Amino acid sequence: MLPGSAPAAGGTGMFVPAATAGTVLCCMCGVSMQPNPANMCARCLRARVDITEGVPRHAAVVYCPDCSSYLQPPRSWLRATPESPELMQILLRRINRPLARLRVSLSGAEFVFSEPHSKRLRLKLRLRREVLHGIVLEQTHPVEFVVHDRLCDSCSRAQANPDQWVAVVQLRQHVPHRRTFLYLEQLLLKHGQASLAIRVAAAPSGLDFFFGSRSHAARLVDFLATVAPIQTSTAKQLVSHDTKSSVYNYKYTFSVEICPICREDLIALSRQASRDMGGLGPLVLCVKVTNAIALLDPLTLRVHHLEEKKYRVYNFKAALTSKQLVEYIVLDIEQESPEISIDGSRYQLAYAQVARVSDFGKNDTIFTVRTHLGHLLNPGDHALGYDLYGANLNDDDMDTAMTRYSLPEVVLVKKSYEKRPRTRRWKLKRLPVEEDAANKAKGEEEKRLDEYEAFLRDLELDPEMRFKMDLYKNEDYRSEMASTVGDDIPTVPIEELIEDLTLGDDEDDDGEEAV
């Protein structure tokens, strides 16, 4: 076979010449090129045809610096973060009409860096248009948007008079602690339900959320109904009335009361309630609170989910709360049944011999109790429980149960770990709550710090609770601090942590407007 010749086709011995693409010379510059209807190369086409002619290179966008929202004409305000897809969509809508009029299609767009203080947003567009007998030409086109600061309607009303709210959600729970509000605070932050609130104020036994729209307040109430057992009542007050146009302005109040039963509370059921729940109890522990209450019988491992409407029928209270937990030491333990899983939580019945830590060196009082924590406790461990042997109870259902049944002297609730002051590798975000320092009681700040620390310890023990929240990496944490933490103390895996976005001090004022 000769060099450069094609092989025989199908072994027939026939010579088939190699196919070559035909080329022509550009009619303008004479460069060899692939043929096209215009008979011009791409460089000559771009030099003589500008597909971006008539496409604006400058535009304006209105930005509210208080709530980080952009105006979508005529009156809509959309919240968007720098270089986000939402911001890209807002900017492209500003030039969408000229592109459609010029029959130019958009094939791509990307942000171009601009200084935060420049009040400029820059985009680089890739435009495509058909020119000269069906030839499609693509070209880049820069567009610069000038950012004009202007307060939106709700922010302008809030700055003119902070009390110009339209609706308020009064969230209350009549219990001696704030653990429930710490839990709900993290849920609100994760789902962004309180982001539209004008302000959040602390109140006795709860929080007040002020909104500029009734629909925003109603949406918060609907969200609370999905995460907590609540009872809601509404009211409205007439503010002004225009007799000519029949326009009425009201202020709306949503009163939301959370069920006073909290996690780890000990409850004594009445005879009627125990009978309706299939003979549950009479002593039960609250192990989970969502839009229903999960009650566990620690002696039989039966669990009953009680909805809020059904709870209002019995309306029982907690006989003992987590504030009355007593620390015990486990002397011996004997498993009674294999470990089981109920609603994602593990339990195991066991008999344990325990003694109060406060009794060491004073007496030899030992209690033999039946517990559901057999899979966690070992001899020498510490546990927290309710002391029914020496407790001063003020509950009618508990008094009735003690006379009719043989109740245990101790009800163990959870395993206790050594408390050490330490810096955690994770942290939580908090809502900006306005506090009234003048009406704050003495020692209230120390009490809230202790409750927050107890809440953080509960998060370390409960992976299911952590799954519902956003935990962020603590930049102040140092790896050498890990040596001060005991090996048996539960910690949060680093895989569950989220990188926190932090801006420098010099960018705090302009960072929200930058791209």
XYZ file of C-alpha atoms in Angstrom:
515
model
C 0.000 0.000 0.000
C 1.343 3.385 -0.934
C 2.009 5.936 1.799
C -0.964 8.238 2.385
C -3.436 6.014 0.524
C -6.613 4.727 2.182
C -6.997 0.999 3.028
C -9.155 -1.259 0.901
C -12.878 -1.082 1.680
C -14.302 -4.258 3.223
C -11.456 -6.394 1.896
C -12.682 -5.967 -1.746
C -9.416 -4.490 -2.941
C -11.125 -1.302 -4.185
C -9.371 2.013 -3.541
C -11.443 4.559 -1.577
C -10.025 8.090 -1.303
C -10.001 9.757 2.131
C -12.749 12.345 2.640
C -11.453 15.875 3.164
C -13.428 18.905 4.343
C -13.704 21.631 1.782
C -12.463 25.139 2.577
C -13.052 28.539 1.043
C -11.379 31.892 1.362
C -12.910 34.675 3.431
C -14.341 37.346 1.170
C -12.888 40.085 3.375
C -9.480 38.960 4.582
C -8.744 35.905 2.404
C -8.171 33.488 5.289
C -8.965 29.821 4.604
C -12.059 28.764 6.504
C -15.000 26.395 6.608
C -17.738 27.561 4.235
C -20.780 29.410 5.648
C -23.659 31.417 4.124
C -21.849 34.734 4.696
C -18.482 33.538 3.329
C -16.787 35.476 6.125
C -14.591 34.207 8.950
C -15.598 34.622 12.590
C -13.183 37.526 13.125
C -14.586 39.524 10.232
C -18.154 38.767 11.338
C -17.467 40.101 14.850
C -15.757 43.165 13.405
C -18.716 44.076 11.170
C -21.711 42.772 13.143
C -22.320 43.781 16.801
C -25.070 41.607 18.306
C -24.961 43.646 21.545
C -26.105 46.827 19.805
C -29.043 48.218 21.745
C -28.436 46.010 24.811
C -28.051 48.272 27.888
C -24.666 48.428 29.548
C -25.874 50.315 32.631
C -28.907 49.797 34.843
C -30.046 50.608 38.375
C -31.307 48.478 41.231
C -32.881 49.579 44.541
C -31.571 47.983 47.742
C -32.874 48.121 51.341
C -29.833 48.015 53.673
C -31.883 47.101 56.757
C -33.405 43.849 55.539
C -31.030 43.096 52.592
C -33.890 43.138 50.085
C -34.015 44.318 46.464
C -36.940 46.050 44.809
C -38.776 44.032 42.201
C -40.963 46.591 40.390
C -43.504 47.768 40.994
C -43.729 47.159 44.777
C -42.300 43.741 45.624
C -39.180 43.359 47.755
C -37.127 40.158 47.452
C -34.411 39.190 49.906
C -31.132 38.035 48.328
C -27.577 37.474 49.527
C -24.474 38.635 47.602
C -23.707 36.608 44.449
C -26.701 34.358 45.063
C -28.946 32.860 42.361
C -31.797 34.983 43.715
C -29.785 38.172 43.165
C -28.813 37.020 39.684
C -32.473 36.489 38.824
C -33.410 39.962 40.089
C -30.703 41.629 37.999
C -31.498 39.711 34.823
C -35.130 40.744 35.049
C -33.996 44.358 34.750
C -32.585 43.732 31.248
C -34.882 40.948 30.108
C -37.230 43.248 28.179
C -34.520 44.867 25.973
C -33.123 41.416 25.163
C -36.536 40.153 24.076
C -37.128 43.248 21.917
C -33.784 42.811 20.130
C -34.345 39.034 19.737
C -31.139 38.292 21.628
C -31.017 35.111 23.697
C -29.027 34.731 26.904
C -26.780 31.668 27.048
C -24.933 32.409 30.316
C -24.244 34.967 33.030
C -21.780 35.326 35.878
C -20.831 37.882 38.517
C -17.718 40.046 38.214
C -16.035 41.188 41.418
C -16.598 44.766 42.508
C -15.479 46.590 45.627
C -18.022 46.494 48.494
C -18.060 50.290 48.881
C -18.432 51.005 45.156
C -22.221 50.511 45.117
C -21.838 48.616 41.853
C -22.905 45.152 40.742
C -21.269 43.817 37.587
C -22.414 40.963 35.377
C -20.759 39.355 32.366
C -23.395 38.074 29.945
C -22.982 35.649 27.056
C -25.428 36.693 24.349
C -26.417 34.733 21.253
C -28.132 36.090 18.145
C -28.812 34.979 14.567
C -27.136 37.188 11.942
C -26.597 37.087 8.169
C -28.515 34.204 6.621
C -28.932 31.992 9.700
C -25.439 32.333 11.178
C -25.579 32.283 15.025
C -23.023 34.516 16.707
C -22.163 34.523 20.426
C -20.535 37.440 22.238
C -19.812 38.542 25.831
C -21.401 41.714 27.128
C -20.691 43.476 30.471
C -23.510 45.140 32.390
C -23.017 47.380 35.411
C -25.822 47.969 37.929
C -25.779 51.009 40.195
C -27.117 50.220 43.676
C -29.412 52.878 45.143
C -30.146 52.565 48.862
C -33.749 53.019 49.926
C -35.685 51.607 52.850
C -38.555 49.308 52.022
C -42.020 50.078 53.353
C -41.798 47.857 56.428
C -38.304 49.055 57.387
C -39.240 52.701 56.920
C -42.240 52.252 59.203
C -40.110 50.458 61.747
C -37.487 53.212 61.794
C -40.057 55.990 61.924
C -41.770 54.362 64.896
C -40.640 50.946 66.198
C -44.079 50.395 67.716
C -45.845 50.598 64.353
C -46.431 46.894 64.208
C -49.497 45.294 62.684
C -49.475 41.861 64.335
C -47.834 40.365 67.424
C -47.365 36.727 68.397
C -47.284 36.299 72.175
C -45.564 32.965 72.846
C -45.969 31.744 76.429
C -45.240 28.663 78.529
C -45.911 28.641 82.265
C -42.987 26.582 83.537
C -40.086 27.522 85.877
C -37.432 27.289 83.123
C -36.777 28.415 79.534
C -35.563 25.150 77.971
C -38.474 25.031 75.543
C -37.741 28.536 74.236
C -34.066 27.698 73.733
C -35.149 24.730 71.632
C -37.724 26.709 69.630
C -35.196 29.499 69.073
C -32.909 27.141 67.159
C -35.800 25.794 65.083
C -36.875 29.323 64.156
C -33.326 30.218 63.130
C -32.888 27.101 61.001
C -36.183 27.523 59.132
C -36.028 31.346 58.997
C -39.484 31.769 60.496
C -38.543 34.801 62.638
C -36.588 36.618 59.903
C -39.580 38.807 58.974
C -40.145 39.981 62.553
C -39.642 43.696 63.121
C -38.335 42.941 66.597
C -38.362 40.212 69.236
C -38.896 41.200 72.851
C -38.564 39.163 76.034
C -41.653 38.896 78.214
C -42.485 37.110 81.461
C -42.792 33.373 80.694
C -42.170 33.830 76.984
C -41.338 35.955 73.942
C -43.167 38.530 71.814
C -42.691 38.603 68.016
C -43.769 41.836 66.282
C -44.550 41.804 62.545
C -45.473 44.390 59.955
C -48.022 42.079 58.337
C -50.718 39.786 59.681
C -49.789 37.055 57.189
C -46.233 36.917 58.541
C -47.522 36.409 62.073
C -49.985 33.744 60.933
C -47.180 31.873 59.191
C -45.163 31.793 62.433
C -48.181 30.421 64.317
C -48.660 27.707 61.686
C -45.005 26.710 62.022
C -45.213 26.541 65.822
C -48.212 24.222 65.523
C -46.028 21.710 63.643
C -43.198 21.608 66.215
C -44.898 22.063 69.595
C -48.265 21.320 71.250
C -49.856 24.764 71.346
C -53.216 26.382 71.961
C -53.932 29.542 69.962
C -56.378 32.394 70.383
C -56.619 35.560 68.284
C -57.883 39.081 68.854
C -57.864 42.357 66.949
C -58.167 46.015 67.877
C -59.405 48.784 65.582
C -56.729 51.447 65.050
C -58.281 53.695 62.387
C -61.237 53.795 60.028
C -61.755 55.713 56.795
C -65.508 56.235 56.435
C -65.258 57.373 52.804
C -63.390 54.349 51.488
C -64.513 51.910 54.214
C -60.894 50.969 54.995
C -60.270 49.557 58.465
C -56.840 49.274 60.077
C -56.457 46.723 62.867
C -53.751 45.472 65.176
C -53.823 41.696 65.521
C -52.712 39.656 68.513
C -51.994 35.923 68.385
C -51.815 34.397 71.846
C -49.941 31.082 71.686
C -49.706 28.962 74.826
C -47.365 25.985 74.827
C -48.317 22.882 76.768
C -46.629 23.036 80.219
C -45.337 19.459 79.904
C -41.636 19.383 79.034
C -39.081 16.731 78.291
C -37.925 14.687 81.340
C -40.970 15.709 83.417
C -42.494 13.093 85.742
C -46.288 12.905 85.492
C -48.851 11.091 87.629
C -51.847 10.173 85.486
C -55.352 10.217 86.843
C -57.441 7.034 86.789
C -59.460 8.288 83.819
C -56.375 9.273 81.820
C -54.602 5.990 82.599
C -57.664 3.998 81.545
C -58.071 5.924 78.268
C -54.393 5.302 77.426
C -54.746 1.548 77.814
C -53.630 1.217 81.422
C -50.480 3.316 81.032
C -48.749 4.452 84.189
C -49.736 5.780 86.625
C -46.172 7.199 86.662
C -44.916 8.219 83.220
C -41.961 10.186 81.870
C -42.185 12.698 79.046
C -39.441 11.582 76.648
C -40.204 13.711 73.572
C -42.224 16.826 72.759
C -43.172 17.671 69.171
C -46.702 18.540 68.074
C -47.601 15.599 70.345
C -46.330 14.506 73.764
C -44.568 11.121 74.012
C -45.196 9.525 77.428
C -43.080 6.541 78.515
C -43.920 4.098 81.283
C -40.418 3.401 82.707
C -41.560 0.100 84.264
C -43.096 -1.487 81.137
C -41.475 0.506 78.260
C -44.877 1.370 76.782
C -45.038 4.669 74.890
C -48.172 6.701 74.208
C -48.357 9.789 71.976
C -50.812 12.363 73.278
C -51.968 15.142 70.961
C -52.577 18.654 72.200
C -56.377 18.495 71.855
C -56.475 15.266 73.830
C -54.172 16.747 76.447
C -56.595 19.618 77.059
C -59.210 17.020 78.047
C -57.085 15.756 80.962
C -55.029 18.942 81.498
C -52.596 17.231 83.890
C -49.495 18.936 85.255
C -45.978 17.728 85.913
C -45.579 16.332 89.419
C -41.783 16.799 89.294
C -39.705 18.751 86.763
C -36.072 18.651 85.705
C -35.251 21.287 88.321
C -35.901 18.632 90.999
C -33.607 15.928 89.651
C -31.363 14.273 92.255
C -27.975 12.731 91.492
C -27.502 9.033 92.296
C -24.594 6.634 92.020
C -25.142 3.171 90.566
C -23.867 0.421 92.879
C -25.021 -2.597 90.867
C -27.175 -3.301 87.848
C -28.761 -6.433 86.385
C -30.371 -6.475 82.950
C -33.868 -7.931 82.853
C -34.735 -7.891 79.127
C -32.923 -7.347 75.815
C -32.436 -3.872 74.396
C -35.256 -2.551 72.199
C -35.824 0.539 70.056
C -39.006 2.623 70.318
C -39.516 5.716 68.118
C -35.793 5.845 67.391
C -34.768 5.727 71.083
C -33.176 2.735 72.766
C -34.364 1.299 76.085
C -33.586 -1.756 78.208
C -35.277 -2.846 81.412
C -32.938 -3.546 84.314
C -32.824 -3.655 88.106
C -30.373 -1.198 89.654
C -29.124 -0.551 93.167
C -28.568 3.159 93.622
C -27.745 5.542 96.437
C -27.969 9.305 96.673
C -24.630 11.032 96.222
C -25.533 13.398 99.060
C -25.948 10.406 101.426
C -22.358 9.227 101.118
C -20.705 9.373 104.523
C -24.015 10.093 106.280
C -26.151 6.939 106.006
C -26.374 3.601 104.201
C -29.689 4.139 102.415
C -29.775 2.040 99.218
C -32.663 1.819 96.750
C -33.397 -1.071 94.404
C -35.323 0.253 91.436
C -36.473 -0.855 88.026
C -35.203 1.394 85.248
C -35.342 1.739 81.479
C -31.673 2.783 81.273
C -30.142 -0.677 81.462
C -28.252 -0.159 78.176
C -26.489 2.945 79.511
C -25.758 2.373 83.197
C -22.847 0.428 84.659
C -21.684 0.063 88.265
C -19.965 3.269 89.314
C -21.888 5.524 86.910
C -23.915 8.522 88.027
C -27.546 9.018 87.078
C -30.173 11.712 87.605
C -33.608 10.747 88.866
C -36.604 11.779 90.914
C -36.565 11.030 94.630
C -40.119 9.950 95.492
C -38.876 8.649 98.854
C -38.100 12.081 100.279
C -39.868 14.453 97.866
C -42.435 16.968 99.084
C -45.195 16.551 96.504
C -48.124 18.875 95.945
C -50.094 16.960 93.319
C -53.513 15.369 93.835
C -52.981 12.718 91.166
C -49.647 11.768 92.735
C -51.227 11.470 96.196
C -53.974 9.262 94.761
C -51.447 7.069 92.958
C -49.326 6.643 96.079
C -52.329 5.413 98.078
C -53.657 3.056 95.386
C -50.420 1.675 93.908
C -47.014 0.555 95.094
C -44.861 3.227 93.485
C -41.058 3.039 93.184
C -38.981 5.114 95.566
C -36.726 6.366 92.734
C -37.387 6.974 89.033
C -34.137 7.277 87.078
C -34.320 9.665 84.107
C -30.913 9.859 82.429
C -27.252 9.128 82.842
C -25.162 11.907 84.359
C -21.702 12.880 83.180
C -18.966 14.871 84.819
C -19.525 18.613 84.528
C -16.393 20.431 83.466
C -16.064 24.011 82.278
C -14.731 23.691 78.744
C -14.747 25.389 75.380
C -16.777 23.512 72.797
C -15.774 23.091 69.189
C -19.284 24.169 68.177
C -21.642 27.035 68.878
C -25.224 28.124 68.270
C -26.681 31.296 66.855
C -29.132 33.344 68.900
C -32.114 35.549 68.124
C -31.678 39.302 68.758
C -34.041 39.493 71.736
C -34.678 42.849 73.403
C -34.349 42.622 77.182
C -35.801 45.024 79.738
C -32.870 45.437 82.102
C -34.903 47.541 84.554
C -37.383 44.725 85.300
C -34.827 41.912 85.396
C -34.730 40.186 88.776
C -31.555 39.730 90.747
C -29.674 36.629 89.694
C -31.775 36.235 86.533
C -28.739 36.470 84.246
C -26.868 33.709 86.109
C -29.975 31.528 86.014
C -30.301 31.917 82.231
C -26.627 31.122 81.708
C -27.031 27.913 83.719
C -30.118 26.942 81.699
C -28.266 27.597 78.442
C -25.328 25.460 79.578
C -27.724 22.641 80.522
C -29.331 22.968 77.089
C -25.934 22.613 75.398
C -25.221 19.468 77.412
C -28.570 18.014 76.358
C -27.627 18.622 72.719
C -24.419 16.661 73.174
C -26.389 13.718 74.552
C -29.201 13.687 71.980
C -28.260 13.231 68.278
C -31.933 13.356 67.280
C -32.293 16.847 68.748
C -29.094 18.002 67.035
C -30.460 16.796 63.699
C -33.200 19.449 63.865
C -30.770 22.340 64.428
C -27.796 24.024 62.796
C -24.544 23.768 64.754
C -21.623 25.937 63.650
C -17.892 25.556 64.067
C -16.405 27.600 66.888
C -13.406 29.512 65.581
C -12.154 30.122 69.143
C -11.817 26.393 69.806
C -8.251 25.029 69.985
C -7.423 21.377 69.491
C -5.271 21.230 72.614
C -8.396 21.868 74.679
C -9.627 18.377 73.828
C -7.285 16.924 76.459
C -9.361 18.522 79.217
C -12.483 16.608 78.171
C -13.050 13.109 79.539
C -13.213 10.213 77.092
C -16.628 9.122 78.356
C -18.220 12.559 77.966
C -20.327 12.734 74.751
C -19.221 15.251 72.161
C -20.611 16.495 68.850
C -18.889 14.952 65.780
C -17.183 17.489 63.570
C -19.115 16.112 60.567
C -22.314 17.653 61.992
C -20.893 21.185 62.144
C -21.438 23.948 59.584
C -18.907 26.582 58.578
C -20.005 29.960 59.907
C -19.758 32.979 57.581
C -17.872 35.757 59.374
C -17.100 39.182 57.949
C -14.314 41.494 59.016
C -14.976 44.566 61.126
C -14.225 46.837 58.189
C -16.843 45.097 56.054
C -19.726 45.034 58.501
C -21.342 48.159 57.115
C -20.827 47.497 53.434
C -20.707 43.716 53.329
C -24.422 43.288 52.842
C -24.345 45.440 49.716
C -21.313 43.792 48.133
C -21.166 41.079 45.544
